[in-house]
CSV table of C-alpha atoms in Angstrom, one decimal:
chain,number,residue,atom,x,y,z
X,1,MET,CA,110.2,122.2,93.8
X,2,GLU,CA,111.0,125.2,95.9
X,3,PHE,CA,114.5,126.6,95.5
X,4,SER,CA,115.3,126.0,99.2
X,5,LEU,CA,114.2,122.4,99.0
X,6,TYR,CA,116.2,122.0,95.8
X,7,ILE,CA,119.4,123.3,97.5
X,8,ILE,CA,118.8,121.1,100.6
X,9,SER,CA,118.2,118.0,98.4
X,10,HIS,CA,121.3,118.5,96.2
X,11,VAL,CA,123.7,119.4,99.0
X,12,GLY,CA,122.5,116.6,101.2
X,13,THR,CA,122.7,114.1,98.4
X,14,VAL,CA,126.3,115.1,97.6
X,15,ILE,CA,127.2,114.6,101.2
X,16,SER,CA,125.5,111.3,101.2
X,17,LEU,CA,127.3,110.1,98.1
X,18,VAL,CA,130.7,111.0,99.7
X,19,CYS,CA,129.7,109.1,102.9
X,20,LEU,CA,128.4,106.1,101.0
X,21,ALA,CA,131.7,106.0,98.9
X,22,LEU,CA,133.6,106.0,102.2
X,23,ALA,CA,131.4,103.2,103.6
X,24,ILE,CA,131.9,101.1,100.5
X,25,ALA,CA,135.6,101.6,100.5
X,26,THR,CA,135.7,100.7,104.2
X,27,PHE,CA,133.7,97.5,103.8
X,28,LEU,CA,136.0,96.5,100.9
X,29,LEU,CA,139.4,97.4,102.5
X,30,CYS,CA,138.9,96.9,106.2
X,31,ARG,CA,139.5,93.2,106.7
X,32,ALA,CA,138.7,93.3,110.4
X,33,VAL,CA,135.0,93.9,109.6
X,34,GLN,CA,134.6,91.7,106.5
X,35,ASN,CA,131.9,89.2,107.4
X,36,GLN,CA,128.4,88.3,106.6
X,37,ASN,CA,126.9,91.5,108.0
X,38,THR,CA,129.3,93.9,106.1
X,39,TYR,CA,128.6,91.9,102.9
X,40,MET,CA,124.9,92.9,103.2
X,41,HIS,CA,125.8,96.4,104.2
X,42,LEU,CA,128.0,96.7,101.2
X,43,HIS,CA,125.2,95.7,98.7
X,44,LEU,CA,122.8,98.1,100.5
X,45,CYS,CA,125.4,101.0,100.2
X,46,VAL,CA,126.1,100.2,96.5
X,47,CYS,CA,122.4,100.3,95.7
X,48,LEU,CA,121.8,103.5,97.6
X,49,PHE,CA,124.9,105.1,96.1
X,50,LEU,CA,123.8,104.3,92.5
X,51,ALA,CA,120.2,105.5,93.3
X,52,LYS,CA,121.4,108.8,94.9
X,53,PHE,CA,123.9,109.4,92.0
X,54,LEU,CA,121.2,108.7,89.3
X,55,PHE,CA,118.7,110.9,91.2
X,56,LEU,CA,121.2,113.7,91.4
X,57,MET,CA,122.2,113.5,87.8
X,58,GLY,CA,119.0,112.5,86.0
X,59,VAL,CA,115.8,113.1,88.0
X,60,ASP,CA,115.2,116.5,86.3
X,61,LYS,CA,116.1,115.3,82.8
X,62,THR,CA,112.5,115.5,81.4
X,63,ASP,CA,113.3,116.8,77.9
X,64,ASN,CA,113.2,113.2,76.5
X,65,GLN,CA,110.3,111.3,77.9
X,66,THR,CA,111.6,107.9,76.9
X,67,ALA,CA,114.9,108.5,78.6
X,68,CYS,CA,113.1,110.0,81.6
X,69,ALA,CA,110.9,106.9,81.9
X,70,ILE,CA,114.1,104.7,81.8
X,71,ILE,CA,115.7,106.8,84.6
X,72,ALA,CA,112.5,106.5,86.7
X,73,GLY,CA,112.5,102.8,86.2
X,74,PHE,CA,116.1,102.4,87.3
X,75,LEU,CA,115.4,104.7,90.4
X,76,HIS,CA,112.4,102.5,91.2
X,77,TYR,CA,114.6,99.4,91.0
X,78,LEU,CA,117.5,100.7,93.0
X,79,PHE,CA,115.5,102.2,95.9
X,80,LEU,CA,113.5,99.0,96.1
X,81,ALA,CA,116.7,97.0,96.1
X,82,CYS,CA,117.9,99.0,99.2
X,83,PHE,CA,114.8,97.9,101.1
X,84,PHE,CA,115.0,94.3,100.0
X,85,TRP,CA,118.6,94.1,101.2
X,86,MET,CA,117.4,95.5,104.5
X,87,LEU,CA,114.9,92.7,104.6
X,88,VAL,CA,117.7,90.2,103.9
X,89,GLU,CA,119.6,91.6,106.8
X,90,ALA,CA,116.7,91.3,109.2
X,91,VAL,CA,116.0,87.7,108.1
X,92,MET,CA,119.6,86.7,108.5
X,93,LEU,CA,119.9,88.3,112.0
X,94,PHE,CA,116.8,86.4,113.1
X,95,LEU,CA,118.1,83.1,111.7
X,96,MET,CA,121.6,83.6,113.3
X,97,VAL,CA,120.0,84.3,116.7
X,98,ARG,CA,117.5,81.5,116.5
X,99,ASN,CA,120.3,79.0,115.6
X,100,LEU,CA,122.8,80.5,118.1
X,101,LYS,CA,125.4,80.5,115.3
X,102,VAL,CA,126.2,84.2,115.2
X,103,VAL,CA,129.4,83.9,113.1
X,104,ASN,CA,129.1,80.7,111.1
X,105,TYR,CA,125.5,80.5,110.1
X,106,PHE,CA,125.9,82.6,107.0
X,107,SER,CA,128.6,80.4,105.6
X,108,SER,CA,126.7,77.2,106.2
X,109,ARG,CA,125.1,75.2,103.5
X,110,ASN,CA,121.7,76.5,104.4
X,111,ILE,CA,122.3,80.0,103.0
X,112,LYS,CA,124.3,80.7,99.9
X,113,ILE,CA,125.6,84.1,98.8
X,114,LEU,CA,123.9,83.6,95.4
X,115,HIS,CA,120.6,83.0,97.1
X,116,LEU,CA,120.9,86.3,99.0
X,117,CYS,CA,121.8,88.2,95.8
X,118,ALA,CA,118.9,86.6,94.0
X,119,PHE,CA,116.5,87.8,96.7
X,120,GLY,CA,118.1,91.2,97.1
X,121,TYR,CA,118.3,92.0,93.4
X,122,GLY,CA,115.8,89.6,91.8
X,123,LEU,CA,112.6,90.5,93.7
X,124,PRO,CA,113.0,94.3,93.1
X,125,GLY,CA,113.4,93.5,89.4
X,126,LEU,CA,110.3,91.4,89.5
X,127,VAL,CA,108.3,94.2,91.1
X,128,VAL,CA,109.5,96.7,88.5
X,129,MET,CA,108.8,94.3,85.6
X,130,ILE,CA,105.2,93.7,86.8
X,131,SER,CA,104.7,97.4,87.4
X,132,ALA,CA,106.0,98.4,84.0
X,133,SER,CA,103.9,95.8,82.2
X,134,VAL,CA,100.7,96.9,84.1
X,135,GLN,CA,101.2,100.7,83.7
X,136,PRO,CA,104.2,101.6,81.6
X,137,GLN,CA,103.1,105.3,81.5
X,138,GLY,CA,103.6,105.4,85.2
X,139,TYR,CA,107.3,106.1,84.8
X,140,GLY,CA,108.3,109.7,84.4
X,141,THR,CA,106.3,112.9,84.5
X,142,HIS,CA,106.6,116.3,82.9
X,143,ASN,CA,108.3,117.6,86.1
X,144,LEU,CA,110.4,114.7,87.4
X,145,CYS,CA,111.8,111.4,86.2
X,146,TRP,CA,110.1,109.5,89.0
X,147,LEU,CA,106.9,107.5,89.5
X,148,ASN,CA,103.6,109.1,88.7
X,149,THR,CA,101.8,110.1,91.9
X,150,LYS,CA,98.5,111.3,90.4
X,151,THR,CA,97.5,107.8,89.1
X,152,GLY,CA,98.5,106.0,92.2
X,153,PHE,CA,101.4,104.3,90.5
X,154,ILE,CA,103.7,105.5,93.3
X,155,TRP,CA,102.2,102.6,95.4
X,156,SER,CA,104.2,100.2,93.3
X,157,PHE,CA,107.1,101.5,95.3
X,158,LEU,CA,105.4,102.6,98.6
X,159,GLY,CA,103.5,99.3,98.9
X,160,PRO,CA,106.5,97.0,99.0
X,161,VAL,CA,108.4,99.6,101.2
X,162,CYS,CA,105.6,99.7,103.8
X,163,MET,CA,105.4,95.9,103.7
X,164,ILE,CA,109.1,95.5,104.3
X,165,ILE,CA,109.1,98.1,107.1
X,166,MET,CA,106.3,96.1,108.8
X,167,ILE,CA,108.1,92.7,108.3
X,168,ASN,CA,111.4,94.1,109.5
X,169,SER,CA,109.8,95.7,112.5
X,170,VAL,CA,108.3,92.3,113.5
X,171,LEU,CA,111.5,90.3,112.8
X,172,LEU,CA,113.8,92.7,114.6
X,173,THR,CA,111.5,93.0,117.6
X,174,TRP,CA,111.3,89.2,117.7
X,175,THR,CA,115.1,89.0,117.3
X,176,LEU,CA,115.6,91.3,120.3
X,177,TRP,CA,113.1,89.2,122.4
X,178,VAL,CA,114.9,85.9,121.5
X,179,LEU,CA,118.3,87.5,122.3
X,180,ARG,CA,117.0,88.6,125.7
X,181,GLN,CA,115.9,85.0,126.4
X,182,LYS,CA,119.2,83.6,125.3
X,183,LEU,CA,121.3,86.1,127.2
X,184,CYS,CA,119.5,85.0,130.4
X,185,SER,CA,120.1,81.3,129.8
X,186,VAL,CA,123.4,81.0,127.9
X,187,SER,CA,126.8,82.1,129.2
X,188,SER,CA,129.3,80.7,126.7
X,189,GLU,CA,128.0,82.8,123.8
X,190,VAL,CA,127.2,86.0,125.7
X,191,SER,CA,129.8,88.2,123.9
X,192,LYS,CA,128.6,87.1,120.5
X,193,LEU,CA,125.0,87.5,121.4
X,194,LYS,CA,125.7,91.0,122.7
X,195,ASP,CA,127.4,91.8,119.3
X,196,THR,CA,124.3,90.5,117.5
X,197,ARG,CA,122.1,92.6,119.7
X,198,LEU,CA,124.1,95.7,118.7
X,199,LEU,CA,123.7,94.7,115.1
X,200,THR,CA,120.0,94.4,115.6
X,201,PHE,CA,119.7,97.8,117.1
X,202,LYS,CA,121.7,99.2,114.2
X,203,ALA,CA,119.3,97.4,111.8
X,204,ILE,CA,116.3,99.0,113.5
X,205,ALA,CA,118.0,102.4,113.2
X,206,GLN,CA,118.7,101.7,109.6
X,207,ILE,CA,115.1,100.8,108.7
X,208,PHE,CA,113.9,103.8,110.6
X,209,ILE,CA,116.2,106.2,108.7
X,210,LEU,CA,115.5,104.8,105.3
X,211,GLY,CA,111.9,104.0,105.8
X,212,CYS,CA,110.9,107.1,107.8
X,213,SER,CA,111.6,109.5,105.0
X,214,TRP,CA,109.4,107.7,102.5
X,215,VAL,CA,106.6,107.4,105.1
X,216,LEU,CA,106.8,111.2,105.6
X,217,GLY,CA,106.4,111.6,101.9
X,218,ILE,CA,103.0,110.0,102.1
X,219,PHE,CA,101.8,112.7,104.5
X,220,GLN,CA,102.7,115.7,102.3
X,221,ILE,CA,99.1,116.8,102.3
X,222,GLY,CA,97.0,119.6,103.8
X,223,SER,CA,98.4,122.3,106.1
X,224,MET,CA,101.4,120.1,107.1
X,225,ALA,CA,102.5,119.5,103.5
X,226,SER,CA,105.3,122.1,103.7
X,227,ILE,CA,106.8,120.9,107.0
X,228,MET,CA,106.6,117.2,105.8
X,229,ALA,CA,108.3,118.2,102.5
X,230,TYR,CA,111.2,119.7,104.4
X,231,LEU,CA,111.5,116.8,106.8
X,232,PHE,CA,111.3,114.3,103.8
X,233,THR,CA,113.9,116.2,101.9
X,234,ILE,CA,116.4,116.6,104.7
X,235,ILE,CA,116.1,113.0,106.0
X,236,ASN,CA,116.0,111.4,102.5
X,237,SER,CA,119.0,113.4,101.2
X,238,LEU,CA,121.2,112.5,104.3
X,239,GLN,CA,120.4,108.7,104.3
X,240,GLY,CA,124.0,107.9,103.2
X,241,THR,CA,125.4,110.0,106.0
X,242,PHE,CA,123.4,108.2,108.6
X,243,ILE,CA,124.4,104.8,107.3
X,244,PHE,CA,128.1,105.7,107.4
X,245,LEU,CA,127.7,107.0,110.9
X,246,ILE,CA,125.9,103.8,112.1
X,247,HIS,CA,128.0,101.1,110.4
X,248,CYS,CA,131.4,102.8,110.3
X,249,LEU,CA,132.0,105.7,112.7
X,250,LEU,CA,130.2,103.8,115.5
X,251,ASN,CA,132.2,100.7,114.9
X,252,ARG,CA,135.4,100.4,117.0
X,253,GLN,CA,137.2,98.2,114.4
X,254,VAL,CA,136.4,100.6,111.6
X,255,CYS,CA,137.5,103.6,113.6
X,256,GLY,CA,140.8,101.9,114.4
X,257,PHE,CA,141.2,101.2,110.7
X,258,LEU,CA,140.5,104.8,109.7
X,259,LEU,CA,142.7,106.2,112.4
X,260,ALA,CA,145.6,103.8,111.8
X,261,PRO,CA,147.3,106.0,109.0
X,262,ALA,CA,147.2,109.1,111.3
X,263,SER,CA,148.8,107.3,114.2
X,264,ALA,CA,151.5,105.7,112.0
């Protein structure tokens, strides 16, 4: 890795870790925003925080190949879990809009918290287990504790990521279309529907921010490789910062919570 990319990556990752820690603390402490949506945001932020921290501390620990492979396996799992939690969020947004139960659908008998956790954490684990059993040597290289790109093993990560991005794009677009129809025909739930529309736009921004960087990584070839590498590094390292901006700083209730001590 070029020295400039190394510096950008590490500085951006440290900033992201601080922002993710602030987001996690906000979701846990700010009661005004504790609902089904922040529950999913919380798990996403925890997974991304752990992934970023492990990446910062262990991605270059290649002296011990066994330990390096284990680090790569955990990174594979944690980054996948981020995307599966985004898929959970997109599905829940669609179900809430379809059933016109913006607030209470999550707590109904149809959806249990344990089911969401099983999906958000179980499916990434299944992908990693299958990948490790098919090609165990795909974890860790001589340069980085990450997935082997030369053998195509990287697609055990990029494949599910691309699929989730496509599914989320369809679901969130469909959700916006349904919202548009309901806003035209329903008056009693207009404020709740508008809140859900805002959540949907934030989910679209989130999938773009987290997914865009990995898609850029695919195109690090030919004459554009250097430019794509810088874009990938900058966007990827600042993901936590973008998430804190979207879900905390652009939330009026959270801003009120954060500014309350200063005004007291």
